[in-house]
Structure formats: structure tokens, C-alpha cells
Coordinates of C-alpha atoms in Angstrom, one line a residue:
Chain A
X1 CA -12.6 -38.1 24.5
X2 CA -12.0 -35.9 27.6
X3 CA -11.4 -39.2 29.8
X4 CA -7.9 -39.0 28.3
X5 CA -5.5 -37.2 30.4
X6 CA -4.0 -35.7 26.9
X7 CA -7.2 -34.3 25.1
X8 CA -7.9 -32.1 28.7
X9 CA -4.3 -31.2 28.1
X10 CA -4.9 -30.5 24.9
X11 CA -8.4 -28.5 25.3
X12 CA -6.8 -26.2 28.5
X13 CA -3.6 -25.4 27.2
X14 CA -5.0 -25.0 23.4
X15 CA -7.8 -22.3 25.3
X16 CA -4.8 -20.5 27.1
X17 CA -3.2 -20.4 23.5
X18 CA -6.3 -18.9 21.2
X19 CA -7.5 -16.9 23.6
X20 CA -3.4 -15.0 24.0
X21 CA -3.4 -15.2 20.5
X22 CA -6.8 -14.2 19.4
X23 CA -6.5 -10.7 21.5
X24 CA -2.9 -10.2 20.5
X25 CA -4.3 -10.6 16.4
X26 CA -6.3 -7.2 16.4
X27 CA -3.3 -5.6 17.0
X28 CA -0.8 -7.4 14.7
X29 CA -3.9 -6.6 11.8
X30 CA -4.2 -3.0 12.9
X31 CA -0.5 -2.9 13.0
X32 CA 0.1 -4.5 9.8
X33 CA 2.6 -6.7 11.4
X34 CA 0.4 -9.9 10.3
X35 CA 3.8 -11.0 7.9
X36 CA 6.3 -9.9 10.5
X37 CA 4.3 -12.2 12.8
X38 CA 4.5 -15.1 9.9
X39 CA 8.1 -14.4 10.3
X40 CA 9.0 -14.9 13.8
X41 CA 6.8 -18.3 13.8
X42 CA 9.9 -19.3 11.6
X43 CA 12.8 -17.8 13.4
X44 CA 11.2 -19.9 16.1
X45 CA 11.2 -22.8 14.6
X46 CA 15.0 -22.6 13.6
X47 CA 15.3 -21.1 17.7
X48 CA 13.5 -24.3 18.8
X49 CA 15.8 -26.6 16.5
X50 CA 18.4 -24.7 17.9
X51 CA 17.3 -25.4 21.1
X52 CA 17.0 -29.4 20.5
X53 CA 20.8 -29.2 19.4
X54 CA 22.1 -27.5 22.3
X55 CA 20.1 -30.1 24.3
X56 CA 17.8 -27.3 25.6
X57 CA 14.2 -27.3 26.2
X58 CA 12.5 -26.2 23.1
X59 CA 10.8 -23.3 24.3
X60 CA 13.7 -21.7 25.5
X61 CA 15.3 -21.9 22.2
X62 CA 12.0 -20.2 21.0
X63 CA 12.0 -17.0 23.6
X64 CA 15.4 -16.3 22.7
X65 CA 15.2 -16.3 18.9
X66 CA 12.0 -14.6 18.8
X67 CA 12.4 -12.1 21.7
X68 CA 16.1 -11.5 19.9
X69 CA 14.8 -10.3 16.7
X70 CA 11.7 -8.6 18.2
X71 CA 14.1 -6.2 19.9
X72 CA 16.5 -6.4 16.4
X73 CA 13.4 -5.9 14.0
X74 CA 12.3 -3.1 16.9
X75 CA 15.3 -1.1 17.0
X76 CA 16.3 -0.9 13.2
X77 CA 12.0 0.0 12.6
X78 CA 9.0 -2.0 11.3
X79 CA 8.6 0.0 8.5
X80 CA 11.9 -1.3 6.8
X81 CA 11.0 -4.8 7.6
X82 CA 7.6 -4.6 6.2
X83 CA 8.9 -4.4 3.2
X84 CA 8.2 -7.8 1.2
X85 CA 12.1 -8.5 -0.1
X86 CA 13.3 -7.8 3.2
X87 CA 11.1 -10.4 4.8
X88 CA 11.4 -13.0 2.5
X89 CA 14.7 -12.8 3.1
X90 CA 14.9 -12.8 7.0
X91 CA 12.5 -16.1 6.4
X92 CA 14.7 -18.1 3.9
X93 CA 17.4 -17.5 6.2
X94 CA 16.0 -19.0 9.5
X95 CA 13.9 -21.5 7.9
X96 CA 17.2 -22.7 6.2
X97 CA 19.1 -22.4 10.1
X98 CA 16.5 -24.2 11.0
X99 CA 16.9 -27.4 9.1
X100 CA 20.6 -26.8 9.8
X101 CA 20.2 -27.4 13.0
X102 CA 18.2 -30.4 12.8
X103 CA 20.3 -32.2 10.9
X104 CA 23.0 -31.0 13.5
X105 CA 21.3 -32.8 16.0
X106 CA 19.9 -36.0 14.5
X107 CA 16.9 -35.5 15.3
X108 CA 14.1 -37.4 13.5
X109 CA 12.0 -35.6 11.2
X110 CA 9.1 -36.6 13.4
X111 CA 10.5 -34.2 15.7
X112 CA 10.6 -31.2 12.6
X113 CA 7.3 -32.1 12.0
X114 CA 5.9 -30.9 14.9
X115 CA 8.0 -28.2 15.3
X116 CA 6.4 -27.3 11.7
X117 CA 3.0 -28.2 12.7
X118 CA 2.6 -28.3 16.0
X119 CA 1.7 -31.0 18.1
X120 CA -1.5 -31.3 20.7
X121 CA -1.1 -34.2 21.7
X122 CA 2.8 -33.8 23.2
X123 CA 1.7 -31.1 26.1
X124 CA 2.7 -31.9 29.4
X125 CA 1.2 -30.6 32.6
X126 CA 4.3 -28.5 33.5
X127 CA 4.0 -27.0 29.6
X128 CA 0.7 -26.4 30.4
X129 CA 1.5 -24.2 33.8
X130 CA 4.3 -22.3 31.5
X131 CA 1.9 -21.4 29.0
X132 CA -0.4 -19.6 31.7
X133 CA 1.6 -18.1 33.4
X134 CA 3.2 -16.8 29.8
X135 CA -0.1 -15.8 28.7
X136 CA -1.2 -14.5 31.8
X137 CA 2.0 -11.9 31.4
X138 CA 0.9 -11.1 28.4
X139 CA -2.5 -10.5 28.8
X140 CA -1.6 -8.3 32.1
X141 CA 0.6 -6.0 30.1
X142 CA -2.1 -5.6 27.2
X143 CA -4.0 -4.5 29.4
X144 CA -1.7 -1.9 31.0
X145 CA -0.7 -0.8 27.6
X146 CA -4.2 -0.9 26.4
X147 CA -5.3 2.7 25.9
X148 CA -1.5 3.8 24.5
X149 CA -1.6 0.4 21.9
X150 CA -4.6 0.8 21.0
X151 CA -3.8 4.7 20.3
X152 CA -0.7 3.6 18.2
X153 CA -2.4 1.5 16.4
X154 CA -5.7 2.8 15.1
X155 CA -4.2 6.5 15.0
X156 CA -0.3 6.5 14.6
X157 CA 0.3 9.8 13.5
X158 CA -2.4 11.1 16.2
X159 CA -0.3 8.7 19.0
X160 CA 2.7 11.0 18.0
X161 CA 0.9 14.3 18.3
X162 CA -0.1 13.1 21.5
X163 CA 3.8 12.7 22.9
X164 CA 3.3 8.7 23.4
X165 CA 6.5 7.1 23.5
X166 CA 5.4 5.2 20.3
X167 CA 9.1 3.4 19.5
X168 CA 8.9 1.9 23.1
X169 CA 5.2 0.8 21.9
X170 CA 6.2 -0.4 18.6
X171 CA 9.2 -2.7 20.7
X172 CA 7.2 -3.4 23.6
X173 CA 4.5 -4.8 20.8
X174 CA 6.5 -6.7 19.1
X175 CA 8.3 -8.6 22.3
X176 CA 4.9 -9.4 23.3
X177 CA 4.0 -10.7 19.7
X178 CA 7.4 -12.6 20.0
X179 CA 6.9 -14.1 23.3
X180 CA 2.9 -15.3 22.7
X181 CA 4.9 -16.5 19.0
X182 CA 7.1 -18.8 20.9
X183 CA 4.6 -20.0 23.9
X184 CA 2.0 -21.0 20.7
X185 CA 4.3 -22.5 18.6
X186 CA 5.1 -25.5 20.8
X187 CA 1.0 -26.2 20.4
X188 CA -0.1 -25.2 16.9
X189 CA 3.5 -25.4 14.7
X190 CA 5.3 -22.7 13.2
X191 CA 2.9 -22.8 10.1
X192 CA -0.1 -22.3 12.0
X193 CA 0.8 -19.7 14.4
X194 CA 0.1 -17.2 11.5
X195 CA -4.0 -18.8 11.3
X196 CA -4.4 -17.6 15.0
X197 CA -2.7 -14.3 15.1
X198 CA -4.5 -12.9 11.8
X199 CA -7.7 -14.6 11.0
X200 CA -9.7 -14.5 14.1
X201 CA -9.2 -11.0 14.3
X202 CA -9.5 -10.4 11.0
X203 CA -13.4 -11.9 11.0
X204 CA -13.7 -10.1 13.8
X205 CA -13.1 -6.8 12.7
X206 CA -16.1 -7.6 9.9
X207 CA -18.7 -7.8 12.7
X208 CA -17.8 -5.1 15.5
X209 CA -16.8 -1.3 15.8
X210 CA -15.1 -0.7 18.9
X211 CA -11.6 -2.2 19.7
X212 CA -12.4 -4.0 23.1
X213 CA -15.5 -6.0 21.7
X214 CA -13.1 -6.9 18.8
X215 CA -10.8 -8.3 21.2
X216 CA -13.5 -10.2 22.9
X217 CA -14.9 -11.9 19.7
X218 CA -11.3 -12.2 18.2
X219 CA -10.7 -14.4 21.3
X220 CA -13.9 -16.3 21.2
X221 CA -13.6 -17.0 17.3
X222 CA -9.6 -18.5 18.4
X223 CA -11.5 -20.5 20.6
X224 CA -13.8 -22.1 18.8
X225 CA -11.7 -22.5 16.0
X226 CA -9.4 -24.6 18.2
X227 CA -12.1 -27.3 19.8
X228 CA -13.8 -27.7 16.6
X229 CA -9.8 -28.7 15.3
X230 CA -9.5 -30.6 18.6
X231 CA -12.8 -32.4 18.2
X232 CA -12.7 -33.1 14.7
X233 CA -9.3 -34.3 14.8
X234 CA -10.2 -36.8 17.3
X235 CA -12.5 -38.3 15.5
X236 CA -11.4 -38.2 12.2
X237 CA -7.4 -38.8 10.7
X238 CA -6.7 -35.7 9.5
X239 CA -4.6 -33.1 11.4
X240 CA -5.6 -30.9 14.7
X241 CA -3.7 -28.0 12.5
X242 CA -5.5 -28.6 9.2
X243 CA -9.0 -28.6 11.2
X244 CA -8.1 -25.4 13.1
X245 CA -6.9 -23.3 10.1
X246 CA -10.0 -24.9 7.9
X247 CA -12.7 -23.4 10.5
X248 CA -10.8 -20.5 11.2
X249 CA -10.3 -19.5 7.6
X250 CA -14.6 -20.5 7.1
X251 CA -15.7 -18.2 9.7
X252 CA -14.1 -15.4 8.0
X253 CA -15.5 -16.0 5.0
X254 CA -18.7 -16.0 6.3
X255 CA -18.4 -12.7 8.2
X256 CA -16.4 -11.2 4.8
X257 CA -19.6 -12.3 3.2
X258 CA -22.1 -11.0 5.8
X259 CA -20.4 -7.9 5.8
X260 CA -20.2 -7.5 2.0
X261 CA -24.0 -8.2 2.2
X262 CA -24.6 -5.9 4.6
X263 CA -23.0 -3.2 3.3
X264 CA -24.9 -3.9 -0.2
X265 CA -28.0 -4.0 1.6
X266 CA -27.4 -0.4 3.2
X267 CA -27.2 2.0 0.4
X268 CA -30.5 0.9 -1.2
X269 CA -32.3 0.9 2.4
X270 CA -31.0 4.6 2.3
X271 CA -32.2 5.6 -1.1
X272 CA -35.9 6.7 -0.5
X273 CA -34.6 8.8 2.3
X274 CA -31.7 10.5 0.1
X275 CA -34.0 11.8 -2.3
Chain B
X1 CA -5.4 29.2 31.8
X2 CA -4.3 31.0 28.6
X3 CA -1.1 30.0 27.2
X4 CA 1.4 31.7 24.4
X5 CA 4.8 30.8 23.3
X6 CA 8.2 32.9 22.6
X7 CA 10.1 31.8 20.2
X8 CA 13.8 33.5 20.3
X9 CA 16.9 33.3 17.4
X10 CA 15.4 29.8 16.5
X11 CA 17.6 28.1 14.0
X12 CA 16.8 24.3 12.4
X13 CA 18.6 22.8 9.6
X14 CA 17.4 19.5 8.2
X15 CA 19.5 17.0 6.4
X16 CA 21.8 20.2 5.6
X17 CA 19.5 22.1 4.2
X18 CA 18.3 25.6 6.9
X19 CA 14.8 25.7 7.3
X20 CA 14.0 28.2 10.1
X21 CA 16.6 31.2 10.2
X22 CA 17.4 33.1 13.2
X23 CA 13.3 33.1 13.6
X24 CA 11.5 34.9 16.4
X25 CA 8.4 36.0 17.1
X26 CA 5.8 35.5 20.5
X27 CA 2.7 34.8 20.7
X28 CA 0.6 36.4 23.3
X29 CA -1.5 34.2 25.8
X30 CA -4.8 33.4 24.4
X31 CA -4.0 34.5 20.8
X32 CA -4.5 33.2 17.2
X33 CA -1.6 33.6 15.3
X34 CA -2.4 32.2 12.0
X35 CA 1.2 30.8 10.0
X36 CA 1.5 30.9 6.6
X37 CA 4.2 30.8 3.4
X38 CA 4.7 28.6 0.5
X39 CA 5.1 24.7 1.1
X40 CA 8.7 23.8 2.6
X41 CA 8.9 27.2 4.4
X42 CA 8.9 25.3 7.7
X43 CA 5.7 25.8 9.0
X44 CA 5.4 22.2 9.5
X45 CA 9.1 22.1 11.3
X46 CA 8.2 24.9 13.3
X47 CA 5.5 23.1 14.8
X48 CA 8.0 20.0 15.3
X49 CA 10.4 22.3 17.6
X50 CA 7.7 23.5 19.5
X51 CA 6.5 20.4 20.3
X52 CA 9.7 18.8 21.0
X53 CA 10.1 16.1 18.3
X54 CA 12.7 18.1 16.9
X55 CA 15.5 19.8 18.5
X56 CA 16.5 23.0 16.9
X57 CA 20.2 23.7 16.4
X58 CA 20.2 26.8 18.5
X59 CA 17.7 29.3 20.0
X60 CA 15.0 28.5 22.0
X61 CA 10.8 28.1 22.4
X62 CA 9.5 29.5 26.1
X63 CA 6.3 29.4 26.9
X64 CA 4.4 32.5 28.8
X65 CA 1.1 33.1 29.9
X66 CA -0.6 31.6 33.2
X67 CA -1.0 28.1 32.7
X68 CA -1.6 26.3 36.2
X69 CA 1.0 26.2 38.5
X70 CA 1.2 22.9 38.9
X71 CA 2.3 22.1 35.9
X72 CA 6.0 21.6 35.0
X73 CA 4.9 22.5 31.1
X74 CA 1.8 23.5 29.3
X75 CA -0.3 21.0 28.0
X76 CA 0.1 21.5 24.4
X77 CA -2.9 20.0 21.6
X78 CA -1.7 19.2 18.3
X79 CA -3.7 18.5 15.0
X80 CA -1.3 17.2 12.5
X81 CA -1.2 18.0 8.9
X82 CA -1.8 14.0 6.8
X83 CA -3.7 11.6 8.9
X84 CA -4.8 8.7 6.7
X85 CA -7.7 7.0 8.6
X86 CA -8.6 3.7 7.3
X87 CA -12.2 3.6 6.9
X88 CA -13.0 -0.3 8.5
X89 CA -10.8 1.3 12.0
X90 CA -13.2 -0.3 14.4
X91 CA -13.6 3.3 16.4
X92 CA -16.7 5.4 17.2
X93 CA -15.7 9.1 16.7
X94 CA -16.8 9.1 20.4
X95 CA -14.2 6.3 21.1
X96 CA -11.4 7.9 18.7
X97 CA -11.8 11.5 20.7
X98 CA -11.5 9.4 24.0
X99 CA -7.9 8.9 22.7
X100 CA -6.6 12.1 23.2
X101 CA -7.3 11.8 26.9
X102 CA -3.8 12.7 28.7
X103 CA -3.9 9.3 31.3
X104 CA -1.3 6.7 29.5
X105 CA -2.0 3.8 31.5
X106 CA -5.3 3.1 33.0
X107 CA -8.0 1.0 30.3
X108 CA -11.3 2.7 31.7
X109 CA -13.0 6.1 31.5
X110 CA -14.0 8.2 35.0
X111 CA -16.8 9.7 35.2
X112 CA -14.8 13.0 34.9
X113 CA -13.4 11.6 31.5
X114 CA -16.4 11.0 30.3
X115 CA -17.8 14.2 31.0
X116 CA -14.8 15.7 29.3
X117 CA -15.4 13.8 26.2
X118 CA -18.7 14.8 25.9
X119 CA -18.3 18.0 26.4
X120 CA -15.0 18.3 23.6
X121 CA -17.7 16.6 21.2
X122 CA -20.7 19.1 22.1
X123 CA -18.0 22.2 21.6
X124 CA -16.6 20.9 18.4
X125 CA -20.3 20.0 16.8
X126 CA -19.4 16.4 16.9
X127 CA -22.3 15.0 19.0
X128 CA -24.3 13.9 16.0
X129 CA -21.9 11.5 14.4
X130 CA -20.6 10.6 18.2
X131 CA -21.5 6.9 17.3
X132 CA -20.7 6.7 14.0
X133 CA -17.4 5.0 12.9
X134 CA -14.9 7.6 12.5
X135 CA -13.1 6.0 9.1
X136 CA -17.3 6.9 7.7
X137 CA -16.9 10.7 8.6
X138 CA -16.8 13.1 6.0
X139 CA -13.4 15.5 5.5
X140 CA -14.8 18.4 7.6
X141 CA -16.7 16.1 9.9
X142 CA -12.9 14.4 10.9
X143 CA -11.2 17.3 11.0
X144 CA -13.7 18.7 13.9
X145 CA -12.9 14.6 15.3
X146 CA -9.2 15.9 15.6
X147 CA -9.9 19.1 16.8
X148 CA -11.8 17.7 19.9
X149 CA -9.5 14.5 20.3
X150 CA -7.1 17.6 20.7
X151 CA -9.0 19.8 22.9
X152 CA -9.8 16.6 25.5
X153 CA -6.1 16.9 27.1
X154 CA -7.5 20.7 27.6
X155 CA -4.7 22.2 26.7
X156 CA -2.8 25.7 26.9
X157 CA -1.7 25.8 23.3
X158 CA -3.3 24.2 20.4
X159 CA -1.4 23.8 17.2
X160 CA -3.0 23.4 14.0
X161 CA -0.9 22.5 10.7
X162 CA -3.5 22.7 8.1
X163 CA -6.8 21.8 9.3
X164 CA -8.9 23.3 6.3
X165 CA -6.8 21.9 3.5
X166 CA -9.1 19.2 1.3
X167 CA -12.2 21.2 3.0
X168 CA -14.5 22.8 0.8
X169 CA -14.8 26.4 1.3
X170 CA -17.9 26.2 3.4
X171 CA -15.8 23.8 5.6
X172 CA -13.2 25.7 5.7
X173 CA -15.0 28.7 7.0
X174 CA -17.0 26.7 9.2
X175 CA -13.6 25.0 10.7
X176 CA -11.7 28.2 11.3
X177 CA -14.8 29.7 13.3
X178 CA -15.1 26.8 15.5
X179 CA -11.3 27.2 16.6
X180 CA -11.5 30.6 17.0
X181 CA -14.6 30.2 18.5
X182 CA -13.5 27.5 21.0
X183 CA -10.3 29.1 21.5
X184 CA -11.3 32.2 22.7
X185 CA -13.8 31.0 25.1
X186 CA -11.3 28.4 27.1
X187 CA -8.5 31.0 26.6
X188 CA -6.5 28.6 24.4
X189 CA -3.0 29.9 22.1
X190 CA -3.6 29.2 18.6
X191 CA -0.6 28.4 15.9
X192 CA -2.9 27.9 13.1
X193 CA -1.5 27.0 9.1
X194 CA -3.2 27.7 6.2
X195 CA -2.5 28.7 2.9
X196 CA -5.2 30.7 2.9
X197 CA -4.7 34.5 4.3
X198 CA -7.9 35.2 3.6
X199 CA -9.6 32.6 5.8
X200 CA -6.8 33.6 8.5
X201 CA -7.5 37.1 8.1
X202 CA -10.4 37.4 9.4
X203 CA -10.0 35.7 12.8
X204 CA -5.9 35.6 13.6
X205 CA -5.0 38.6 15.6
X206 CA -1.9 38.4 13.8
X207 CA 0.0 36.6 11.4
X208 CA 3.7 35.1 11.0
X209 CA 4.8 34.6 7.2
X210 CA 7.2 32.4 6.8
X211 CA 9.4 31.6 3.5
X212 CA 12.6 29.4 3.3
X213 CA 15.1 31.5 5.5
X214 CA 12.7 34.6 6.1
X215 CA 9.9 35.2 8.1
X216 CA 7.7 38.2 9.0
X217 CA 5.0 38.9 11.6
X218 CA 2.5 41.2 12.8
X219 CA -1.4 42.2 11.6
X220 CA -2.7 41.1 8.4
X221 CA -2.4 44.5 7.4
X222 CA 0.8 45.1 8.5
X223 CA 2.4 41.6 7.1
X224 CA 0.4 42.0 4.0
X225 CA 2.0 45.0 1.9
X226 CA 3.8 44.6 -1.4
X227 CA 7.3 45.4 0.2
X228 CA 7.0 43.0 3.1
X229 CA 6.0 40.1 0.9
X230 CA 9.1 41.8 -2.2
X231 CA 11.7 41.2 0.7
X232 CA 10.5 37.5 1.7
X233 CA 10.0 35.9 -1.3
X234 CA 13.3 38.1 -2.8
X235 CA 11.3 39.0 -5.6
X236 CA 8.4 41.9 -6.7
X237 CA 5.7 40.6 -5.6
X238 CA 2.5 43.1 -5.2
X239 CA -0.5 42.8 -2.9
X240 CA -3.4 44.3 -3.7
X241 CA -6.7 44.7 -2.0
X242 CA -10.2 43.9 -3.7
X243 CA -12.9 44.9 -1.3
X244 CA -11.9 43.1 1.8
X245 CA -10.0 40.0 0.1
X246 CA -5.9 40.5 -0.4
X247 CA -4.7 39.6 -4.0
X248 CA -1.3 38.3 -4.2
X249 CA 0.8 39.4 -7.9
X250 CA 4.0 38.4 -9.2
X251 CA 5.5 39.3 -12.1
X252 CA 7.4 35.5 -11.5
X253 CA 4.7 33.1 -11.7
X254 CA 6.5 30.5 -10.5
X255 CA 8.1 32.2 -7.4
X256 CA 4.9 32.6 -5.4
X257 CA 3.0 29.7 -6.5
X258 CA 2.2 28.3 -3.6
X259 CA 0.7 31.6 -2.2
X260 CA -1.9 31.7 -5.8
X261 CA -4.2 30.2 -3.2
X262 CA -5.2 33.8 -1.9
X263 CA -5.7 35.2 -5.3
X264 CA -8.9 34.4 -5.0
X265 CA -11.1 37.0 -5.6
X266 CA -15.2 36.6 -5.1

């Protein structure tokens, strides 16, 4: 399969993607942001419909919708848009704008469908240099805000006691959430970009307890999840996406379940010694 | 490097309402000053203006004492009152003390940090849970967590806004020795709330009561006296003394409620 030029595409820029995306999710779980990030994989779908009317380039379209109500959602606060009405809302809306705009510009639905979903096999070379160099920024400024994010995160009202300038945090976070939003979008769809920014973590955080190792195996679990799609959906019919949010949403199962079992198991290896 | 704090004509009002009234008071480099009052007297605000998140409508907070020169402004530690941990936070207490460290940018721990770390966990009686996941700890086990996550930015002036409430009384006693305890020996300011003047007593050098619009502050024993207490609460309220614990009685039960706490008598 790798002897066509669009599978290595496919495997290199879908590694750049999980591996953004898998760091990125620890924090969207710890921030409970994991709907808000659901969110903004719709506004970019209508931005990237948007985009194919004005006769843009799709991910332009993206950036600006997302990074636009990153720094709208970031300025009025999270906490009012965490509430459930107020998301549903903000999501009916754009998906609505987004069909809007399709119809505007005739495009085929083919083209909506992989907006929706995603689509491996479209990625160009030149996509591919965007992506890492997107990442890549991203990545670089997690790691300059590492110590304050994590801070913010895991301890918010200890973050404030400390003096950290946690509203630029909380808009800083959510740019970068919007940005890796509208970089992964192109590749997995704006359905699926919610599987990579919640459950790898989210399986993660069942086998670890410190934040950086978390990250690490949030990445690797992305990863995986994604050539196992890319393999599978090779070789079979079905759908890269389907594959990818399949294994993803199986290995956290199975580490839900270790952990479960685990923590069953402690309590009665503790009892001799309790009494 | 002993800090203290003088508070002058300090007035906040908050969504209308006055909180803190024409309040001063100083505290002396190196002292514990316990605060307490009823719940919504502003101790809590208090703490807010001092630390800057709040900017009082006039008067001001000055700091004295000798903190190092190079300093613009005294590092200042700060426990906060409700901190909900979530128990699966993937953080060693070791990890979740490293936190407090003053540097904002750089990912990894010096040498120097690390030494400071261990040495906030060894003073605060942390090192045996050090590696335990800090959403696992026990109440009094966190709150000594905060105290050192606090004491790592090794600061001038350490606030505390209830550290010893949802303690047991063991806990409690235990907690209020290790501050005063730490305190004295890095020559660290204390603000310290609790609705307990009992616990206070014994180790604040003084105390500041505060009620909504009043305030008064000096020694236990001067702070504590049926007259003192009659003008802030606005009402008779009598203190009496049984062996070395203070009583608080009103003839309005509601009125000093939230001051019951130091009716106990053992």
C-alpha cells in the first residue's frame, strides 16, 4: 500500500495530525472544553464551506471561523459556553451556515462529505508542509506554555492564587485548540475531530499519573488509532474515519476496564494489612 | 526576609453592597495575625485586595518589613479557601507542589527547584505521600499539599483563608502548628482565617475581627472582651472564659451564629 504516493501522504500527514491532536486532548479533558472542541469542528466546517464559496482555499476558511470564535468564546468566558443550551445552540447555527453556504456555491455533496468526514485520500504535498509547520507552532507554544497550562488546568483556583494570567491562558488555549481544529479537519472531517481531541487522552489518563507521560501516551494511542484506520481502510470498504474512531473508542474501553479492574483488585490486596 | 503588610482607610464595596469599612490595621514583619468574624464579613475580600485581584475603592495595602531588595514587591503565598481537586488529576503531590514554583515559562525543574521542592515537602510533612496522586490524599494531608505548593515561591507573606475548615480537630491543631511553626522559622507574615479563636489563640500574636462594616484588632485578650465583640456585632454579646478556652454568648442566637464555632468548651 505505501508504493502509492497517496497512502505516504496519508500515513505522514495523518501522524503530524494525531500526534497535535493527541497532546492537545489532555488538556481539552482536563479543561472540560471536550464539547466546546465538538463545537468548533462545526463552525469549521461551515468556515470551510464558506471558504469554497468565496473561492478560497478551504483551510483558510477554517482558521478564520475557528480562530474567530476561539477569541469570541474566549473573551465572553468558557464557563458560559459550557453550558449545554448555549452550545447546542452555537452548533445548530453553524452547522445550518454551513449547508448554507454549500448550496451557495454548488458544490457537490461529495465535496460536504468530506468536509463532514474528512478525506485521507485528498492531501497534497503542499497540505502536507502546511500541516507541519501548523503543528509544529503548536507544539512549540505547548511547550512554552507548558508549566502555566498545565497549572490552569489541573489546579485552576491554585493557577489564580499563584497571579497567572489565567484569562490569557484560557484564550491562548482555546486559539491553539481552534487552530489544530482547523489544520485536522481537512484530514479526519468535522465529525471526527472530536474522536482525536478526547478519547486518546481520555484512555490515557486511565493508565498514567503525571501530565507529561499522559501526553506522551495520549499521542501514541492518536497514532495508532490512525494507521490501524489507515490500514484497515485500505483493505477493506469501510471508512478511514469509521476505522479510526472504532479503535480509538476500543482502546479506551480496555484501559476503562483495566483501570476499573485494577482498582477492584486494590482494596482487597490492602485488607490483611488494614486490620 | 520577614514581610508584614499596612493596611490604611481600606474601603471595598461589591455589587453595591460595603464590605470592608474604612479598615486598617498592620501587620508586623514575621507575625501571625489570625482573621476572623462571621461568614460574609470580608475576610475572604480582604485577602482579594491584598493580593491584587481586587481593587479597593479607596485606601490602600503597603507592605513593610525587609524583603530583599531586589524585589519590586514581596513575593506573596496564597492558600485559597474551596479548591475542588478531582481525584483521577494525573499529579503526584510531589508534581502538584512543583506548581507553585514562581518561573512561568520554562517546562523543566533545576537542580535548585528541585531542591526547593523537596525541601517545601520535608517542612510541611509531605514527603511520605510525595508520590502519591494528590486527588488520593486525605483533607489534612492536601491542605499541608497547598501549604507547601505555597511555601515553594518562598514567600514574604503567606495568606491563608481557611485552611482547617473540613479538618478534624486533630488536623486542625496539627495544621495550625505547622504554619506557625514554618512561619516563624523562615520569618514568613501570616494572615491566617479561621472560625475558630480558639485554635488561633494559641499561636496568632494577634487577632483582627472582622464583621460586616466593623472590624477590631489587637491580642486575643484584648479583641476578646464582651464590649469589643457588643460594639461589632451591634448587639450584647458576652465572652466568657472557661479555663483557657473563650466562650462566645448572645442573648440573639441568630446574630452571632457563625461565631457558635468557639463555644466549644472541652
Amino acid at each position: 500500500m505505501f508504493q502509492y504516493p497517496f497512502m505516504q501522504n496519508a500515513f505522514l500527514a495523518g501522524t503530524i495530525v494525531a500526534v497535535m491532536c493527541g497532546v492537545i486532548a489532555v488538556f481539552v479533558i482536563a479543561r472540560g472544553l471536550s464539547f466546546i472542541a465538538h463545537t468548533f469542528s462545526h463552525i469549521g466546517f461551515s468556515g470551510a464551506a464558506f471558504a469554497v464559496f468565496m473561492g478560497w482555499s478551504p483551510l483558510n476558511g477554517l482558521l478564520l471561523f475557528t480562530s474567530a470564535s476561539a477569541l469570541i468564546i474566549g473573551r465572553m468566558g468558557v464557563k458560559t459556553f459550557r453550558r449545554d443550551v448555549s452550545i447546542s445552540i452555537v452548533l445548530s447555527v453553524f452547522l445550518g451556515l454551513g449547508y448554507l453556504f454549500l448550496k451557495l456555491s454548488n458544490t457537490q455533496s461529495t465535496g460536504m462529505m468530506s468536509l463532514l468526514f474528512g478525506s485521507v485520500i485528498g492531501i497534497s504535498v503542499s497540505d502536507i508542509w502546511l500541516m507541519t509547520w501548523l503543528s509544529a507552532s503548536v507544539l512549540v507554544l505547548l511547550v512554552l506554555g507548558y508549566k502555566m497550562l498545565v497549572f490552569d488546568s489541573f489546579d485552576p483556583v491554585g493557577a489564580e492564587a499563584a497571579r497567572l494570567p489565567i484569562r490569557f491562558i484560557s484564550i491562548g488555549f482555546l486559539l491553539l485548540i481552534s487552530v489544530a481544529i482547523a489544520e485536522s479537519v481537512q484530514f479526519v472531517g468535522a465529525l471526527l475531530v472530536f474522536t482525536l481531541m478526547t478519547t486518546p487522552a481520555a484512555t490515557a489518563r486511565y493508565l498514567t499519573q503525571s501530565v507529561f507521560r499522559m501526553m506522551v501516551y495520549s499521542a501514541v494511542i492518536a497514532v495508532i488509532g490512525l494507521w490501524a484506520g489507515l490500514v484497515l481502510g485500505y483493505y477493506t470498504s469501510a471508512p478511514t474515519s469509521f476505522y479510526i474512531s472504532a479503535v480509538e473508542g476500543v482502546l479506551y474501553f480496555m484501559a476503562l476496564g483495566w483501570h476499573s479492574l485494577r482498582e477492584r483488585m486494590a482494596p482487597k490486596l490492602q485488607l490483611p494489612s488494614a486490620e | 526576609m520577614s514581610g508584614g503588610i499596612r493596611v490604611h482607610d481600606l474601603n471595598v464595596s461589591l455589587g453595591g453592597q460595603s464590605i470592608l469599612h474604612d479598615l486598617s490595621f498592620s501587620m508586623h514583619p514575621g507575625d501571625f495575625l489570625g482573621v476572623i468574624g462571621p461568614n460574609g464579613a470580608g475576610k475572604s475580600t480582604l485577602f482579594k485586595v491584598i493580593l491584587g485581584m481586587l481593587k479597593p475603592q479607596s485606601g490602600e495595602v503597603n507592605y513593610i518589613g525587609n524583603a530583599a531588595p531586589e524585589k519590586q514587591s514581596p513575593t506573596i503565598g496564597y492558600v485559597p479557601q474551596s479548591r475542588q481537586i478531582d481525584p483521577e488529576v494525573p499529579l503526584r503531590t510531589w508534581d502538584f507542589v512543583s506548581l507553585g514554583l514562581p518561573h512561568k515559562v520554562r517546562p523543566w525543574l533545576t537542580r535548585r527547584d528541585k531542591k526547593t521542592i523537596n525541601e517545601a515537602l520535608q517542612m510541611t510533612d509531605c514527603e511520605r505521600f510525595a508520590h502519591k496522586a494528590i486527588g488520593k490524599l486525605s483533607g489534612g494531608e492536601r491542605q499541608r499539599a497547598f501549604l507547601a505548593q505555597a511555601l515553594v515561591r518562598d514567600p514574604d507573606i503567606l495568606l491563608l483563608d481557611e485552611p482547617t475548615s473540613n479538618l478534624d480537630p486533630g488536623a486542625q491543631e496539627q495544621m495550625a502548628w505547622l504554619v506557625d511553626h514554618v512561619c516563624r522559622e523562615r520569618g514568613i507574615g501570616v494572615l491566617f482565617i479561621s472560625h475558630d479563636v480558639n485554635l488561633i489563640a494559641k499561636y496568632a500574636d494577634r487577632i483582627l475581627y472582622l464583621t460586616r462594616g466593623n472590624f477590631a484588632v489587637g491580642t486575643v485578650n484584648e479583641v476578646m472582651q464582651s464590649d469589643v465583640l457588643t460594639n461589632l456585632y451591634g448587639t450584647a454579646v458576652e465572652v466568657t472564659r472557661v479555663g483557657s478556652k473563650v466562650q462566645v454568648i448572645t442573648s440573639l442566637k441568630d446574630a452571632v451564629t457563625p461565631i457558635c464555632y468557639h463555644a466549644e468548651v472541652n
